[in-house]
């Protein structure tokens, strides 16, 4: 495989890893949530993630991010790693899984709007069409999973809305930092910031860990090592090489995978409407990820791959430089 093909496929592979692991997190949260309160579960997850990422940073000798990246790291750490995880854990206790999935999936729409407004992200028709199809699929999944459930409390809906808003703001804040620091640095220190934010729940974590089943504690550690440490790093790697709007649209595949994993792991057999909604989610992602033909395709590739290499990345990750006539456009990125 030549270097050009490798540079094109690696971000796609990273996005796939992220989506699969984030989908598995919903299953793990449901299982661990019976033994751990929302704040304690978030803190335990972030502690495990910070330790894993810290060890990797030490082995790679990544060092501290440059000062110019800290604003985005702090904002994403507080909003996404900290507030989002607590709000989502709490919200999933107040509403059924379908309602939670539906409300949180407002996040990619907010990312697209904020990315266009604050980052200058393009909004091509294919991306908008794909997001519309995926959102329709998320609505279908949410309605079908909510049918016959316990319903939704106002508090639960508000918490999920706040989680979606924190997720979107965190992604948009993280994007500029990825132009100044490596994906591993941004993820590691963002996770550490989230851990500090959740330290007030340390007492709950200690007391609940003493009585929690081993399986619930292992689920919490899994959440920290894989859906947090690994998946947030692969997310940052892919986000550094494309737009926030396009990456946000990719996460619409999560509800479809959650349905499949709940079926396989929890024995929750989905109905025809749920399966149809999942298929719509995947179809929308496929549409949003397609590239324009001809000249537009070349320009998309330059925008996605022609970024300045973040500080601290390995030499094997150097991306091709943009053509001279496109240098002003690439230089304005984030």
PDB file of C-alpha atoms in Angstrom, residues 27-300:
ATOM      1  CA  UNK A  27     -24.036  -1.533  26.758  1.00  0.00           C
ATOM      2  CA  UNK A  28     -21.306  -1.277  29.404  1.00  0.00           C
ATOM      3  CA  UNK A  29     -22.907   1.812  30.973  1.00  0.00           C
ATOM      4  CA  UNK A  30     -26.228   0.007  31.314  1.00  0.00           C
ATOM      5  CA  UNK A  31     -24.560  -2.926  33.066  1.00  0.00           C
ATOM      6  CA  UNK A  32     -22.311  -0.867  35.358  1.00  0.00           C
ATOM      7  CA  UNK A  33     -25.003   1.721  36.100  1.00  0.00           C
ATOM      8  CA  UNK A  34     -26.819  -0.596  38.514  1.00  0.00           C
ATOM      9  CA  UNK A  35     -23.809  -0.624  40.865  1.00  0.00           C
ATOM     10  CA  UNK A  36     -22.345   2.865  40.350  1.00  0.00           C
ATOM     11  CA  UNK A  37     -23.971   6.286  40.564  1.00  0.00           C
ATOM     12  CA  UNK A  38     -23.570   8.576  37.518  1.00  0.00           C
ATOM     13  CA  UNK A  39     -20.757  10.691  38.988  1.00  0.00           C
ATOM     14  CA  UNK A  40     -18.870   7.732  40.445  1.00  0.00           C
ATOM     15  CA  UNK A  41     -19.089   5.839  37.158  1.00  0.00           C
ATOM     16  CA  UNK A  42     -17.824   8.859  35.213  1.00  0.00           C
ATOM     17  CA  UNK A  43     -14.902   9.360  37.615  1.00  0.00           C
ATOM     18  CA  UNK A  44     -13.929   5.674  37.587  1.00  0.00           C
ATOM     19  CA  UNK A  45     -14.061   5.611  33.798  1.00  0.00           C
ATOM     20  CA  UNK A  46     -11.955   8.753  33.494  1.00  0.00           C
ATOM     21  CA  UNK A  47      -9.407   7.547  36.052  1.00  0.00           C
ATOM     22  CA  UNK A  48      -8.905   4.310  34.112  1.00  0.00           C
ATOM     23  CA  UNK A  49      -8.641   6.252  30.858  1.00  0.00           C
ATOM     24  CA  UNK A  50      -6.165   8.770  32.251  1.00  0.00           C
ATOM     25  CA  UNK A  51      -3.907   6.042  33.622  1.00  0.00           C
ATOM     26  CA  UNK A  52      -3.919   4.142  30.316  1.00  0.00           C
ATOM     27  CA  UNK A  53      -3.275   7.283  28.265  1.00  0.00           C
ATOM     28  CA  UNK A  54      -0.618   8.509  30.681  1.00  0.00           C
ATOM     29  CA  UNK A  55       1.323   5.272  30.328  1.00  0.00           C
ATOM     30  CA  UNK A  56       1.177   5.479  26.538  1.00  0.00           C
ATOM     31  CA  UNK A  57       2.332   9.114  26.613  1.00  0.00           C
ATOM     32  CA  UNK A  58       5.223   8.185  28.881  1.00  0.00           C
ATOM     33  CA  UNK A  59       6.336   5.374  26.570  1.00  0.00           C
ATOM     34  CA  UNK A  60       6.095   7.638  23.521  1.00  0.00           C
ATOM     35  CA  UNK A  61       7.624  10.599  25.372  1.00  0.00           C
ATOM     36  CA  UNK A  62       4.909  12.893  24.113  1.00  0.00           C
ATOM     37  CA  UNK A  63       5.520  15.623  26.666  1.00  0.00           C
ATOM     38  CA  UNK A  64       3.204  18.532  27.413  1.00  0.00           C
ATOM     39  CA  UNK A  65       1.055  20.125  24.694  1.00  0.00           C
ATOM     40  CA  UNK A  66       2.079  23.600  23.515  1.00  0.00           C
ATOM     41  CA  UNK A  67       0.475  26.538  25.272  1.00  0.00           C
ATOM     42  CA  UNK A  68      -1.589  27.414  22.204  1.00  0.00           C
ATOM     43  CA  UNK A  69      -3.464  24.069  22.442  1.00  0.00           C
ATOM     44  CA  UNK A  70      -4.500  24.385  26.079  1.00  0.00           C
ATOM     45  CA  UNK A  71      -7.622  26.479  25.529  1.00  0.00           C
ATOM     46  CA  UNK A  72      -9.198  23.770  23.392  1.00  0.00           C
ATOM     47  CA  UNK A  73      -7.955  20.997  25.698  1.00  0.00           C
ATOM     48  CA  UNK A  74      -9.423  22.653  28.790  1.00  0.00           C
ATOM     49  CA  UNK A  75     -12.777  23.355  27.151  1.00  0.00           C
ATOM     50  CA  UNK A  76     -13.119  19.857  25.716  1.00  0.00           C
ATOM     51  CA  UNK A  77     -11.974  18.333  29.003  1.00  0.00           C
ATOM     52  CA  UNK A  78     -14.536  20.213  31.068  1.00  0.00           C
ATOM     53  CA  UNK A  79     -17.450  19.933  28.633  1.00  0.00           C
ATOM     54  CA  UNK A  80     -16.965  16.591  26.901  1.00  0.00           C
ATOM     55  CA  UNK A  81     -14.889  14.408  29.193  1.00  0.00           C
ATOM     56  CA  UNK A  82     -16.362  15.779  32.410  1.00  0.00           C
ATOM     57  CA  UNK A  83     -19.833  17.259  32.163  1.00  0.00           C
ATOM     58  CA  UNK A  84     -21.030  15.129  29.234  1.00  0.00           C
ATOM     59  CA  UNK A  85     -20.227  11.807  30.892  1.00  0.00           C
ATOM     60  CA  UNK A  86     -21.927  12.689  34.178  1.00  0.00           C
ATOM     61  CA  UNK A  87     -25.000  14.128  32.434  1.00  0.00           C
ATOM     62  CA  UNK A  88     -25.327  11.131  30.105  1.00  0.00           C
ATOM     63  CA  UNK A  89     -24.976   8.595  32.941  1.00  0.00           C
ATOM     64  CA  UNK A  90     -27.564  10.467  34.971  1.00  0.00           C
ATOM     65  CA  UNK A  91     -29.902  10.966  32.026  1.00  0.00           C
ATOM     66  CA  UNK A  92     -29.900   7.255  31.170  1.00  0.00           C
ATOM     67  CA  UNK A  93     -31.220   6.585  34.679  1.00  0.00           C
ATOM     68  CA  UNK A  94     -34.164   8.904  34.177  1.00  0.00           C
ATOM     69  CA  UNK A  95     -35.271   7.963  30.646  1.00  0.00           C
ATOM     70  CA  UNK A  96     -35.413   4.787  28.628  1.00  0.00           C
ATOM     71  CA  UNK A  97     -32.571   3.905  26.289  1.00  0.00           C
ATOM     72  CA  UNK A  98     -34.490   4.871  23.152  1.00  0.00           C
ATOM     73  CA  UNK A  99     -35.282   8.373  24.385  1.00  0.00           C
ATOM     74  CA  UNK A 100     -31.687   8.884  25.525  1.00  0.00           C
ATOM     75  CA  UNK A 101     -30.309   7.776  22.156  1.00  0.00           C
ATOM     76  CA  UNK A 102     -32.758  10.036  20.324  1.00  0.00           C
ATOM     77  CA  UNK A 103     -32.035  13.179  22.361  1.00  0.00           C
ATOM     78  CA  UNK A 104     -28.245  12.737  22.445  1.00  0.00           C
ATOM     79  CA  UNK A 105     -28.253  12.348  18.662  1.00  0.00           C
ATOM     80  CA  UNK A 106     -29.053  16.038  18.397  1.00  0.00           C
ATOM     81  CA  UNK A 107     -25.311  16.408  19.045  1.00  0.00           C
ATOM     82  CA  UNK A 108     -24.107  15.872  15.444  1.00  0.00           C
ATOM     83  CA  UNK A 109     -26.593  18.495  14.217  1.00  0.00           C
ATOM     84  CA  UNK A 110     -25.250  20.969  16.770  1.00  0.00           C
ATOM     85  CA  UNK A 111     -21.683  20.109  15.721  1.00  0.00           C
ATOM     86  CA  UNK A 112     -22.527  20.877  12.098  1.00  0.00           C
ATOM     87  CA  UNK A 113     -24.113  24.228  12.988  1.00  0.00           C
ATOM     88  CA  UNK A 114     -21.316  25.252  15.367  1.00  0.00           C
ATOM     89  CA  UNK A 115     -18.630  23.998  12.976  1.00  0.00           C
ATOM     90  CA  UNK A 116     -20.052  26.061  10.123  1.00  0.00           C
ATOM     91  CA  UNK A 117     -20.378  29.138  12.317  1.00  0.00           C
ATOM     92  CA  UNK A 118     -17.175  29.014  14.370  1.00  0.00           C
ATOM     93  CA  UNK A 119     -14.758  26.897  12.323  1.00  0.00           C
ATOM     94  CA  UNK A 120     -15.877  27.729   8.792  1.00  0.00           C
ATOM     95  CA  UNK A 121     -16.671  24.087   8.009  1.00  0.00           C
ATOM     96  CA  UNK A 122     -18.308  23.587   4.611  1.00  0.00           C
ATOM     97  CA  UNK A 123     -21.850  22.214   4.521  1.00  0.00           C
ATOM     98  CA  UNK A 124     -22.048  20.311   1.205  1.00  0.00           C
ATOM     99  CA  UNK A 125     -25.465  18.988   0.125  1.00  0.00           C
ATOM    100  CA  UNK A 126     -24.359  15.351   0.542  1.00  0.00           C
ATOM    101  CA  UNK A 127     -23.453  15.958   4.172  1.00  0.00           C
ATOM    102  CA  UNK A 128     -26.774  17.656   4.898  1.00  0.00           C
ATOM    103  CA  UNK A 129     -28.715  14.921   3.113  1.00  0.00           C
ATOM    104  CA  UNK A 130     -26.846  12.180   4.943  1.00  0.00           C
ATOM    105  CA  UNK A 131     -27.428  13.819   8.311  1.00  0.00           C
ATOM    106  CA  UNK A 132     -31.141  14.170   7.553  1.00  0.00           C
ATOM    107  CA  UNK A 133     -31.422  10.465   6.677  1.00  0.00           C
ATOM    108  CA  UNK A 134     -29.434   9.429   9.752  1.00  0.00           C
ATOM    109  CA  UNK A 135     -31.469  11.646  12.063  1.00  0.00           C
ATOM    110  CA  UNK A 136     -34.648  10.111  10.695  1.00  0.00           C
ATOM    111  CA  UNK A 137     -33.165   6.717  11.502  1.00  0.00           C
ATOM    112  CA  UNK A 138     -32.260   7.856  15.029  1.00  0.00           C
ATOM    113  CA  UNK A 139     -35.822   9.069  15.560  1.00  0.00           C
ATOM    114  CA  UNK A 140     -37.138   5.708  14.352  1.00  0.00           C
ATOM    115  CA  UNK A 141     -34.798   3.806  16.687  1.00  0.00           C
ATOM    116  CA  UNK A 142     -35.708   6.047  19.607  1.00  0.00           C
ATOM    117  CA  UNK A 143     -39.453   5.754  19.086  1.00  0.00           C
ATOM    118  CA  UNK A 144     -39.326   1.984  18.603  1.00  0.00           C
ATOM    119  CA  UNK A 145     -37.144   1.413  21.675  1.00  0.00           C
ATOM    120  CA  UNK A 146     -39.292   3.730  23.794  1.00  0.00           C
ATOM    121  CA  UNK A 147     -42.528   1.949  22.934  1.00  0.00           C
ATOM    122  CA  UNK A 148     -43.787   0.106  25.965  1.00  0.00           C
ATOM    123  CA  UNK A 149     -40.994   1.416  28.176  1.00  0.00           C
ATOM    124  CA  UNK A 150     -41.117   3.447  31.346  1.00  0.00           C
ATOM    125  CA  UNK A 151     -41.380   6.712  29.490  1.00  0.00           C
ATOM    126  CA  UNK A 152     -39.259   9.806  29.879  1.00  0.00           C
ATOM    127  CA  UNK A 153     -39.034  12.239  32.764  1.00  0.00           C
ATOM    128  CA  UNK A 154     -38.544  15.931  32.120  1.00  0.00           C
ATOM    129  CA  UNK A 155     -35.320  15.828  34.138  1.00  0.00           C
ATOM    130  CA  UNK A 156     -33.979  12.956  32.024  1.00  0.00           C
ATOM    131  CA  UNK A 157     -34.728  14.736  28.743  1.00  0.00           C
ATOM    132  CA  UNK A 158     -33.087  17.942  30.000  1.00  0.00           C
ATOM    133  CA  UNK A 159     -29.999  16.007  31.121  1.00  0.00           C
ATOM    134  CA  UNK A 160     -29.689  14.320  27.714  1.00  0.00           C
ATOM    135  CA  UNK A 161     -30.096  17.689  25.976  1.00  0.00           C
ATOM    136  CA  UNK A 162     -27.349  19.151  28.154  1.00  0.00           C
ATOM    137  CA  UNK A 163     -25.156  16.137  27.363  1.00  0.00           C
ATOM    138  CA  UNK A 164     -25.703  16.638  23.631  1.00  0.00           C
ATOM    139  CA  UNK A 165     -24.863  20.356  23.877  1.00  0.00           C
ATOM    140  CA  UNK A 166     -21.703  19.640  25.920  1.00  0.00           C
ATOM    141  CA  UNK A 167     -20.654  16.965  23.408  1.00  0.00           C
ATOM    142  CA  UNK A 168     -21.065  19.343  20.466  1.00  0.00           C
ATOM    143  CA  UNK A 169     -19.257  22.252  22.152  1.00  0.00           C
ATOM    144  CA  UNK A 170     -16.467  19.935  23.270  1.00  0.00           C
ATOM    145  CA  UNK A 171     -15.871  18.636  19.748  1.00  0.00           C
ATOM    146  CA  UNK A 172     -15.797  22.134  18.248  1.00  0.00           C
ATOM    147  CA  UNK A 173     -13.414  23.313  20.990  1.00  0.00           C
ATOM    148  CA  UNK A 174     -11.157  20.300  20.452  1.00  0.00           C
ATOM    149  CA  UNK A 175     -10.751  20.810  16.710  1.00  0.00           C
ATOM    150  CA  UNK A 176      -8.375  23.846  16.820  1.00  0.00           C
ATOM    151  CA  UNK A 177      -6.233  22.181  19.495  1.00  0.00           C
ATOM    152  CA  UNK A 178      -5.576  19.283  17.116  1.00  0.00           C
ATOM    153  CA  UNK A 179      -3.797  21.688  14.778  1.00  0.00           C
ATOM    154  CA  UNK A 180      -1.286  22.496  17.513  1.00  0.00           C
ATOM    155  CA  UNK A 181      -0.838  19.227  19.447  1.00  0.00           C
ATOM    156  CA  UNK A 182      -0.994  15.529  18.660  1.00  0.00           C
ATOM    157  CA  UNK A 183      -4.198  13.508  18.974  1.00  0.00           C
ATOM    158  CA  UNK A 184      -2.685  11.590  21.886  1.00  0.00           C
ATOM    159  CA  UNK A 185      -1.730  14.764  23.744  1.00  0.00           C
ATOM    160  CA  UNK A 186      -5.144  16.369  23.271  1.00  0.00           C
ATOM    161  CA  UNK A 187      -6.944  13.211  24.401  1.00  0.00           C
ATOM    162  CA  UNK A 188      -4.680  12.485  27.373  1.00  0.00           C
ATOM    163  CA  UNK A 189      -4.788  15.937  28.887  1.00  0.00           C
ATOM    164  CA  UNK A 190      -8.475  16.403  28.060  1.00  0.00           C
ATOM    165  CA  UNK A 191      -9.203  13.158  29.911  1.00  0.00           C
ATOM    166  CA  UNK A 192      -7.077  14.349  32.850  1.00  0.00           C
ATOM    167  CA  UNK A 193      -9.025  17.618  32.994  1.00  0.00           C
ATOM    168  CA  UNK A 194     -12.294  15.665  33.009  1.00  0.00           C
ATOM    169  CA  UNK A 195     -10.963  13.527  35.858  1.00  0.00           C
ATOM    170  CA  UNK A 196     -10.194  16.623  37.940  1.00  0.00           C
ATOM    171  CA  UNK A 197     -13.684  17.980  37.273  1.00  0.00           C
ATOM    172  CA  UNK A 198     -15.204  14.723  38.556  1.00  0.00           C
ATOM    173  CA  UNK A 199     -13.078  14.463  41.722  1.00  0.00           C
ATOM    174  CA  UNK A 200     -15.990  15.605  43.942  1.00  0.00           C
ATOM    175  CA  UNK A 201     -17.490  12.142  43.271  1.00  0.00           C
ATOM    176  CA  UNK A 202     -14.419  10.356  44.692  1.00  0.00           C
ATOM    177  CA  UNK A 203     -16.170   9.497  47.968  1.00  0.00           C
ATOM    178  CA  UNK A 204     -19.067   7.847  46.133  1.00  0.00           C
ATOM    179  CA  UNK A 205     -16.671   5.903  43.915  1.00  0.00           C
ATOM    180  CA  UNK A 206     -14.698   4.502  46.846  1.00  0.00           C
ATOM    181  CA  UNK A 207     -17.771   3.492  48.846  1.00  0.00           C
ATOM    182  CA  UNK A 208     -19.575   1.941  45.884  1.00  0.00           C
ATOM    183  CA  UNK A 209     -16.495   0.111  44.592  1.00  0.00           C
ATOM    184  CA  UNK A 210     -16.272  -1.684  47.936  1.00  0.00           C
ATOM    185  CA  UNK A 211     -19.694  -3.300  47.408  1.00  0.00           C
ATOM    186  CA  UNK A 212     -20.027  -3.400  43.609  1.00  0.00           C
ATOM    187  CA  UNK A 213     -19.979  -6.756  41.779  1.00  0.00           C
ATOM    188  CA  UNK A 214     -16.696  -7.517  40.039  1.00  0.00           C
ATOM    189  CA  UNK A 215     -18.452  -7.522  36.653  1.00  0.00           C
ATOM    190  CA  UNK A 216     -19.655  -3.927  37.155  1.00  0.00           C
ATOM    191  CA  UNK A 217     -16.166  -2.766  38.133  1.00  0.00           C
ATOM    192  CA  UNK A 218     -14.655  -4.504  35.101  1.00  0.00           C
ATOM    193  CA  UNK A 219     -17.251  -2.767  32.904  1.00  0.00           C
ATOM    194  CA  UNK A 220     -16.146   0.570  34.389  1.00  0.00           C
ATOM    195  CA  UNK A 221     -12.485  -0.188  33.689  1.00  0.00           C
ATOM    196  CA  UNK A 222     -13.411  -1.300  30.155  1.00  0.00           C
ATOM    197  CA  UNK A 223     -15.190   2.029  29.636  1.00  0.00           C
ATOM    198  CA  UNK A 224     -12.039   3.879  30.637  1.00  0.00           C
ATOM    199  CA  UNK A 225      -9.515   1.880  28.606  1.00  0.00           C
ATOM    200  CA  UNK A 226     -11.404   1.261  25.368  1.00  0.00           C
ATOM    201  CA  UNK A 227     -14.365   3.653  24.714  1.00  0.00           C
ATOM    202  CA  UNK A 228     -12.420   6.483  26.430  1.00  0.00           C
ATOM    203  CA  UNK A 229      -8.632   6.084  26.074  1.00  0.00           C
ATOM    204  CA  UNK A 230      -8.583   4.282  22.732  1.00  0.00           C
ATOM    205  CA  UNK A 231     -11.762   5.579  21.077  1.00  0.00           C
ATOM    206  CA  UNK A 232     -11.256   9.236  22.004  1.00  0.00           C
ATOM    207  CA  UNK A 233      -7.703   9.040  20.635  1.00  0.00           C
ATOM    208  CA  UNK A 234      -8.796   7.498  17.332  1.00  0.00           C
ATOM    209  CA  UNK A 235     -11.572  10.110  17.199  1.00  0.00           C
ATOM    210  CA  UNK A 236      -9.042  12.933  17.641  1.00  0.00           C
ATOM    211  CA  UNK A 237      -6.763  11.392  15.017  1.00  0.00           C
ATOM    212  CA  UNK A 238      -9.601  11.296  12.478  1.00  0.00           C
ATOM    213  CA  UNK A 239     -10.977  14.718  13.487  1.00  0.00           C
ATOM    214  CA  UNK A 240      -7.564  16.294  12.839  1.00  0.00           C
ATOM    215  CA  UNK A 241      -7.821  15.103   9.241  1.00  0.00           C
ATOM    216  CA  UNK A 242     -11.371  16.113   8.334  1.00  0.00           C
ATOM    217  CA  UNK A 243     -14.075  18.563   9.410  1.00  0.00           C
ATOM    218  CA  UNK A 244     -15.991  18.499  12.684  1.00  0.00           C
ATOM    219  CA  UNK A 245     -19.277  18.311  10.760  1.00  0.00           C
ATOM    220  CA  UNK A 246     -18.251  15.231   8.812  1.00  0.00           C
ATOM    221  CA  UNK A 247     -16.945  13.458  11.919  1.00  0.00           C
ATOM    222  CA  UNK A 248     -20.115  14.321  13.809  1.00  0.00           C
ATOM    223  CA  UNK A 249     -22.207  12.751  11.057  1.00  0.00           C
ATOM    224  CA  UNK A 250     -20.158   9.548  11.364  1.00  0.00           C
ATOM    225  CA  UNK A 251     -21.428   9.014  14.915  1.00  0.00           C
ATOM    226  CA  UNK A 252     -24.946   8.445  13.571  1.00  0.00           C
ATOM    227  CA  UNK A 253     -23.807   4.856  13.034  1.00  0.00           C
ATOM    228  CA  UNK A 254     -23.700   4.409  16.825  1.00  0.00           C
ATOM    229  CA  UNK A 255     -27.471   3.809  17.357  1.00  0.00           C
ATOM    230  CA  UNK A 256     -27.496   1.065  14.731  1.00  0.00           C
ATOM    231  CA  UNK A 257     -24.552  -0.673  16.387  1.00  0.00           C
ATOM    232  CA  UNK A 258     -26.092  -0.243  19.841  1.00  0.00           C
ATOM    233  CA  UNK A 259     -29.181  -2.099  18.623  1.00  0.00           C
ATOM    234  CA  UNK A 260     -27.001  -4.941  17.300  1.00  0.00           C
ATOM    235  CA  UNK A 261     -24.842  -5.144  20.449  1.00  0.00           C
ATOM    236  CA  UNK A 262     -27.863  -5.043  22.765  1.00  0.00           C
ATOM    237  CA  UNK A 263     -29.271  -7.943  20.782  1.00  0.00           C
ATOM    238  CA  UNK A 264     -26.041  -9.973  21.027  1.00  0.00           C
ATOM    239  CA  UNK A 265     -24.933  -9.072  24.567  1.00  0.00           C
ATOM    240  CA  UNK A 266     -28.099  -8.234  26.487  1.00  0.00           C
ATOM    241  CA  UNK A 267     -30.515 -10.456  24.597  1.00  0.00           C
ATOM    242  CA  UNK A 268     -32.765  -7.507  23.672  1.00  0.00           C
ATOM    243  CA  UNK A 269     -34.328  -8.607  20.392  1.00  0.00           C
ATOM    244  CA  UNK A 270     -35.045  -5.591  18.164  1.00  0.00           C
ATOM    245  CA  UNK A 271     -38.304  -5.289  16.278  1.00  0.00           C
ATOM    246  CA  UNK A 272     -38.643  -4.575  12.556  1.00  0.00           C
ATOM    247  CA  UNK A 273     -39.051  -0.816  13.171  1.00  0.00           C
ATOM    248  CA  UNK A 274     -35.847  -0.691  15.218  1.00  0.00           C
ATOM    249  CA  UNK A 275     -33.920  -2.597  12.558  1.00  0.00           C
ATOM    250  CA  UNK A 276     -35.276  -0.277   9.882  1.00  0.00           C
ATOM    251  CA  UNK A 277     -34.190   2.770  11.870  1.00  0.00           C
ATOM    252  CA  UNK A 278     -30.719   1.309  12.308  1.00  0.00           C
ATOM    253  CA  UNK A 279     -30.455   0.724   8.577  1.00  0.00           C
ATOM    254  CA  UNK A 280     -31.426   4.352   7.949  1.00  0.00           C
ATOM    255  CA  UNK A 281     -28.687   5.513  10.350  1.00  0.00           C
ATOM    256  CA  UNK A 282     -26.060   3.542   8.453  1.00  0.00           C
ATOM    257  CA  UNK A 283     -27.381   4.677   5.071  1.00  0.00           C
ATOM    258  CA  UNK A 284     -27.204   8.323   6.154  1.00  0.00           C
ATOM    259  CA  UNK A 285     -23.607   7.920   7.316  1.00  0.00           C
ATOM    260  CA  UNK A 286     -22.711   6.337   3.976  1.00  0.00           C
ATOM    261  CA  UNK A 287     -24.229   9.298   2.106  1.00  0.00           C
ATOM    262  CA  UNK A 288     -22.541  11.899   4.320  1.00  0.00           C
ATOM    263  CA  UNK A 289     -19.122  10.252   3.963  1.00  0.00           C
ATOM    264  CA  UNK A 290     -19.159  10.051   0.143  1.00  0.00           C
ATOM    265  CA  UNK A 291     -16.816  12.427  -1.612  1.00  0.00           C
ATOM    266  CA  UNK A 292     -17.698  14.718  -4.493  1.00  0.00           C
ATOM    267  CA  UNK A 293     -16.452  13.707  -7.907  1.00  0.00           C
ATOM    268  CA  UNK A 294     -13.807  15.406 -10.036  1.00  0.00           C
ATOM    269  CA  UNK A 295     -12.402  18.681  -8.834  1.00  0.00           C
ATOM    270  CA  UNK A 296     -14.546  18.763  -5.681  1.00  0.00           C
ATOM    271  CA  UNK A 297     -13.184  15.408  -4.651  1.00  0.00           C
ATOM    272  CA  UNK A 298      -9.619  16.681  -4.987  1.00  0.00           C
ATOM    273  CA  UNK A 299     -10.443  19.719  -2.898  1.00  0.00           C
ATOM    274  CA  UNK A 300     -12.088  17.569  -0.218  1.00  0.00           C
TER     275      UNK A 300
END
